[in-house]
């Protein structure tokens, strides 16, 4: 899921350092309180602060409502690790009005940013791994806090939901990955469950 409501920088270089707004903090805590108690919850987060903040506040809200939580783990796969050259990336973003169209078409150099299909494959591999760890039969829930860009990629390449048609991902919106009768699926509010592609 995407992090909660955040502040925005006056200059793009400040974006990695933008934290949650006060409203965003309250919403994240309330989301945790509203999460039904039951199976223990583990958190996985991007290394960017607003995602760590969101995971922490959902955790605290859930515990306050009687839920059980285990840990928060920083996970590179959920992070913007795929930006390879930050300076050139910012320049490309400034000059291209249709950045996502160009990126999803594979027209941005991998020296600047990874191809989105590679990012989607890595996310699918991470989710398969997490489902593997639950193969003991114990019921658990993982909540992964990431960024809208990561979710754009997941929707485009794992669900077939074109970014041009489906647009933005709201705060605390996302996808659900689950296993049922030996098959693994991914679903979002905009589609029926689709089979999670095999790990790369």
mmCIF file of C-alpha atoms in Angstrom:
data_model
loop_
_atom_site.group_PDB
_atom_site.id
_atom_site.type_symbol
_atom_site.label_atom_id
_atom_site.label_comp_id
_atom_site.label_asym_id
_atom_site.label_seq_id
_atom_site.Cartn_x
_atom_site.Cartn_y
_atom_site.Cartn_z
ATOM 1 C CA UNK A 1 0.000 0.000 0.000
ATOM 2 C CA UNK A 2 1.009 3.598 -0.511
ATOM 3 C CA UNK A 3 2.128 5.615 2.513
ATOM 4 C CA UNK A 4 -0.242 8.080 4.197
ATOM 5 C CA UNK A 5 -0.743 11.765 3.307
ATOM 6 C CA UNK A 6 2.605 13.526 2.942
ATOM 7 C CA UNK A 7 4.217 16.931 2.611
ATOM 8 C CA UNK A 8 5.655 18.069 -0.736
ATOM 9 C CA UNK A 9 8.986 19.760 -1.384
ATOM 10 C CA UNK A 10 9.416 23.089 -3.151
ATOM 11 C CA UNK A 11 12.281 21.547 -5.134
ATOM 12 C CA UNK A 12 12.363 17.943 -6.463
ATOM 13 C CA UNK A 13 15.681 17.205 -4.738
ATOM 14 C CA UNK A 14 13.905 17.500 -1.389
ATOM 15 C CA UNK A 15 11.279 14.863 -2.170
ATOM 16 C CA UNK A 16 13.018 11.925 -0.402
ATOM 17 C CA UNK A 17 12.959 13.893 2.860
ATOM 18 C CA UNK A 18 9.279 14.830 2.941
ATOM 19 C CA UNK A 19 7.483 13.407 5.977
ATOM 20 C CA UNK A 20 3.784 12.837 6.679
ATOM 21 C CA UNK A 21 1.420 15.712 7.365
ATOM 22 C CA UNK A 22 -0.321 15.829 10.728
ATOM 23 C CA UNK A 23 -3.489 14.637 9.007
ATOM 24 C CA UNK A 24 -1.498 11.824 7.391
ATOM 25 C CA UNK A 25 -0.263 10.698 10.801
ATOM 26 C CA UNK A 26 -3.786 10.669 12.212
ATOM 27 C CA UNK A 27 -5.144 8.744 9.215
ATOM 28 C CA UNK A 28 -2.409 6.091 9.445
ATOM 29 C CA UNK A 29 -3.022 5.574 13.174
ATOM 30 C CA UNK A 30 -6.790 5.369 12.597
ATOM 31 C CA UNK A 31 -6.274 2.866 9.759
ATOM 32 C CA UNK A 32 -4.331 0.652 12.176
ATOM 33 C CA UNK A 33 -7.061 0.907 14.800
ATOM 34 C CA UNK A 34 -9.679 -0.085 12.224
ATOM 35 C CA UNK A 35 -7.688 -3.157 11.090
ATOM 36 C CA UNK A 36 -9.542 -6.181 12.522
ATOM 37 C CA UNK A 37 -7.556 -8.025 15.225
ATOM 38 C CA UNK A 38 -6.716 -11.634 14.500
ATOM 39 C CA UNK A 39 -3.602 -12.964 12.804
ATOM 40 C CA UNK A 40 -0.294 -11.343 13.842
ATOM 41 C CA UNK A 41 0.770 -8.505 11.521
ATOM 42 C CA UNK A 42 4.316 -7.946 10.217
ATOM 43 C CA UNK A 43 5.316 -4.709 8.502
ATOM 44 C CA UNK A 44 7.696 -4.179 5.594
ATOM 45 C CA UNK A 45 8.615 -0.656 4.536
ATOM 46 C CA UNK A 46 10.491 1.350 1.956
ATOM 47 C CA UNK A 47 13.630 2.992 3.351
ATOM 48 C CA UNK A 48 12.074 6.444 2.775
ATOM 49 C CA UNK A 49 10.995 8.083 6.050
ATOM 50 C CA UNK A 50 7.312 8.678 5.248
ATOM 51 C CA UNK A 51 6.859 4.945 4.632
ATOM 52 C CA UNK A 52 8.616 4.035 7.895
ATOM 53 C CA UNK A 53 6.413 6.605 9.666
ATOM 54 C CA UNK A 54 3.266 5.109 8.141
ATOM 55 C CA UNK A 55 4.221 1.569 9.163
ATOM 56 C CA UNK A 56 4.988 2.713 12.715
ATOM 57 C CA UNK A 57 1.683 4.542 13.125
ATOM 58 C CA UNK A 58 -0.434 1.728 11.658
ATOM 59 C CA UNK A 59 1.384 -0.654 14.022
ATOM 60 C CA UNK A 60 0.648 1.554 17.043
ATOM 61 C CA UNK A 61 -2.989 2.013 16.044
ATOM 62 C CA UNK A 62 -3.460 -1.722 15.605
ATOM 63 C CA UNK A 63 -1.878 -2.512 18.986
ATOM 64 C CA UNK A 64 -4.063 0.146 20.633
ATOM 65 C CA UNK A 65 -7.114 -1.689 19.295
ATOM 66 C CA UNK A 66 -5.938 -5.032 20.701
ATOM 67 C CA UNK A 67 -4.138 -6.369 17.640
ATOM 68 C CA UNK A 68 -0.827 -8.236 17.602
ATOM 69 C CA UNK A 69 2.193 -7.019 15.633
ATOM 70 C CA UNK A 70 5.638 -8.494 15.182
ATOM 71 C CA UNK A 71 8.159 -6.209 13.525
ATOM 72 C CA UNK A 72 8.884 -3.621 10.862
ATOM 73 C CA UNK A 73 11.553 -4.568 8.330
ATOM 74 C CA UNK A 74 13.104 -2.132 5.850
ATOM 75 C CA UNK A 75 12.751 -3.735 2.416
ATOM 76 C CA UNK A 76 14.646 -2.356 -0.584
ATOM 77 C CA UNK A 77 12.143 -3.879 -3.021
ATOM 78 C CA UNK A 78 9.477 -1.479 -1.718
ATOM 79 C CA UNK A 79 11.810 1.515 -2.111
ATOM 80 C CA UNK A 80 12.779 3.698 -5.091
ATOM 81 C CA UNK A 81 16.020 1.703 -5.459
ATOM 82 C CA UNK A 82 15.456 1.689 -9.227
ATOM 83 C CA UNK A 83 16.518 5.324 -9.732
ATOM 84 C CA UNK A 84 20.119 4.820 -10.841
ATOM 85 C CA UNK A 85 21.163 8.405 -11.561
ATOM 86 C CA UNK A 86 19.222 10.922 -9.477
ATOM 87 C CA UNK A 87 20.530 14.028 -11.301
ATOM 88 C CA UNK A 88 19.720 12.742 -14.791
ATOM 89 C CA UNK A 89 16.413 11.357 -13.530
ATOM 90 C CA UNK A 90 15.317 14.808 -12.296
ATOM 91 C CA UNK A 91 16.349 16.358 -15.602
ATOM 92 C CA UNK A 92 14.315 13.806 -17.581
ATOM 93 C CA UNK A 93 11.271 14.342 -15.351
ATOM 94 C CA UNK A 94 11.481 18.100 -16.006
ATOM 95 C CA UNK A 95 11.742 17.745 -19.771
ATOM 96 C CA UNK A 96 9.193 14.984 -20.443
ATOM 97 C CA UNK A 97 5.511 15.804 -20.048
ATOM 98 C CA UNK A 98 4.645 12.129 -20.675
ATOM 99 C CA UNK A 99 7.298 10.512 -18.465
ATOM 100 C CA UNK A 100 5.214 7.463 -17.499
ATOM 101 C CA UNK A 101 4.217 6.749 -21.099
ATOM 102 C CA UNK A 102 7.873 6.850 -22.118
ATOM 103 C CA UNK A 103 9.023 4.820 -19.102
ATOM 104 C CA UNK A 104 6.437 2.062 -19.497
ATOM 105 C CA UNK A 105 7.310 1.875 -23.205
ATOM 106 C CA UNK A 106 10.967 1.233 -22.291
ATOM 107 C CA UNK A 107 12.239 4.512 -23.730
ATOM 108 C CA UNK A 108 14.108 5.733 -20.627
ATOM 109 C CA UNK A 109 17.704 4.550 -20.353
ATOM 110 C CA UNK A 110 18.339 1.888 -17.660
ATOM 111 C CA UNK A 111 21.359 4.000 -16.697
ATOM 112 C CA UNK A 112 18.803 6.500 -15.349
ATOM 113 C CA UNK A 113 16.027 4.243 -14.049
ATOM 114 C CA UNK A 114 15.351 0.501 -14.232
ATOM 115 C CA UNK A 115 12.815 -0.817 -16.718
ATOM 116 C CA UNK A 116 9.430 -1.106 -14.955
ATOM 117 C CA UNK A 117 8.986 -4.748 -15.964
ATOM 118 C CA UNK A 118 12.155 -5.590 -13.994
ATOM 119 C CA UNK A 119 10.768 -3.738 -10.974
ATOM 120 C CA UNK A 120 7.467 -5.628 -11.255
ATOM 121 C CA UNK A 121 9.315 -8.941 -11.461
ATOM 122 C CA UNK A 122 11.307 -8.149 -8.344
ATOM 123 C CA UNK A 123 8.133 -7.223 -6.431
ATOM 124 C CA UNK A 124 6.439 -10.451 -7.534
ATOM 125 C CA UNK A 125 9.497 -12.371 -6.331
ATOM 126 C CA UNK A 126 9.348 -10.655 -2.935
ATOM 127 C CA UNK A 127 5.645 -11.470 -2.537
ATOM 128 C CA UNK A 128 6.241 -15.111 -3.502
ATOM 129 C CA UNK A 129 8.953 -15.271 -0.848
ATOM 130 C CA UNK A 130 6.624 -13.855 1.810
ATOM 131 C CA UNK A 131 3.931 -16.362 0.872
ATOM 132 C CA UNK A 132 6.537 -19.123 1.057
ATOM 133 C CA UNK A 133 7.348 -18.137 4.657
ATOM 134 C CA UNK A 134 3.686 -18.669 5.540
ATOM 135 C CA UNK A 135 3.672 -22.235 4.222
ATOM 136 C CA UNK A 136 3.826 -23.636 7.776
ATOM 137 C CA UNK A 137 0.061 -23.125 8.014
ATOM 138 C CA UNK A 138 0.230 -20.301 10.549
ATOM 139 C CA UNK A 139 -2.073 -17.430 9.597
ATOM 140 C CA UNK A 140 -0.217 -14.137 9.305
ATOM 141 C CA UNK A 141 -0.675 -10.795 7.575
ATOM 142 C CA UNK A 142 2.089 -8.739 5.982
ATOM 143 C CA UNK A 143 1.542 -5.025 5.381
ATOM 144 C CA UNK A 144 4.013 -3.524 2.924
ATOM 145 C CA UNK A 145 4.333 0.270 2.808
ATOM 146 C CA UNK A 146 5.644 1.608 -0.481
ATOM 147 C CA UNK A 147 5.255 4.447 -3.016
ATOM 148 C CA UNK A 148 2.756 5.275 -5.726
ATOM 149 C CA UNK A 149 5.369 4.653 -8.432
ATOM 150 C CA UNK A 150 5.939 1.081 -7.234
ATOM 151 C CA UNK A 151 2.183 0.556 -7.312
ATOM 152 C CA UNK A 152 1.899 2.102 -10.798
ATOM 153 C CA UNK A 153 4.345 -0.577 -11.944
ATOM 154 C CA UNK A 154 2.512 -3.390 -10.129
ATOM 155 C CA UNK A 155 -0.823 -2.391 -11.643
ATOM 156 C CA UNK A 156 0.593 -1.984 -15.158
ATOM 157 C CA UNK A 157 2.673 -5.170 -15.327
ATOM 158 C CA UNK A 158 1.065 -7.572 -12.836
ATOM 159 C CA UNK A 159 -2.600 -6.607 -13.233
ATOM 160 C CA UNK A 160 -2.722 -5.238 -16.776
ATOM 161 C CA UNK A 161 -4.191 -1.918 -15.571
ATOM 162 C CA UNK A 162 -2.694 0.743 -17.847
ATOM 163 C CA UNK A 163 -1.434 3.818 -16.034
ATOM 164 C CA UNK A 164 -2.874 6.119 -18.700
ATOM 165 C CA UNK A 165 -6.361 4.776 -17.915
ATOM 166 C CA UNK A 166 -6.153 4.226 -14.154
ATOM 167 C CA UNK A 167 -3.971 7.135 -13.043
ATOM 168 C CA UNK A 168 -3.001 7.887 -9.473
ATOM 169 C CA UNK A 169 -2.927 5.673 -6.395
ATOM 170 C CA UNK A 170 -4.537 7.276 -3.347
ATOM 171 C CA UNK A 171 -2.858 7.396 0.048
ATOM 172 C CA UNK A 172 -3.148 4.024 1.849
ATOM 173 C CA UNK A 173 -4.512 2.414 -1.326
ATOM 174 C CA UNK A 174 -2.787 -0.535 -2.919
ATOM 175 C CA UNK A 175 -3.044 -4.184 -3.923
ATOM 176 C CA UNK A 176 -3.647 -7.423 -2.049
ATOM 177 C CA UNK A 177 -1.593 -10.559 -2.663
ATOM 178 C CA UNK A 178 -2.912 -13.841 -1.288
ATOM 179 C CA UNK A 179 -2.875 -17.617 -1.675
ATOM 180 C CA UNK A 180 -5.977 -19.751 -2.058
ATOM 181 C CA UNK A 181 -6.222 -23.459 -2.859
ATOM 182 C CA UNK A 182 -2.577 -23.606 -3.851
ATOM 183 C CA UNK A 183 -2.712 -20.646 -6.247
ATOM 184 C CA UNK A 184 -1.407 -17.133 -5.682
ATOM 185 C CA UNK A 185 -3.288 -14.031 -6.729
ATOM 186 C CA UNK A 186 -2.997 -10.262 -6.833
ATOM 187 C CA UNK A 187 -6.022 -7.952 -6.756
ATOM 188 C CA UNK A 188 -6.781 -4.240 -6.523
ATOM 189 C CA UNK A 189 -10.058 -2.297 -6.165
ATOM 190 C CA UNK A 190 -10.079 -1.877 -9.967
ATOM 191 C CA UNK A 191 -9.964 -5.517 -11.065
ATOM 192 C CA UNK A 192 -10.805 -9.137 -10.339
ATOM 193 C CA UNK A 193 -8.017 -11.316 -8.875
ATOM 194 C CA UNK A 194 -5.268 -12.173 -11.363
ATOM 195 C CA UNK A 195 -2.759 -14.990 -10.977
ATOM 196 C CA UNK A 196 0.490 -13.651 -9.531
ATOM 197 C CA UNK A 197 3.165 -14.178 -12.197
ATOM 198 C CA UNK A 198 5.890 -16.694 -11.454
ATOM 199 C CA UNK A 199 8.957 -15.357 -9.708
ATOM 200 C CA UNK A 200 11.670 -14.231 -12.137
#
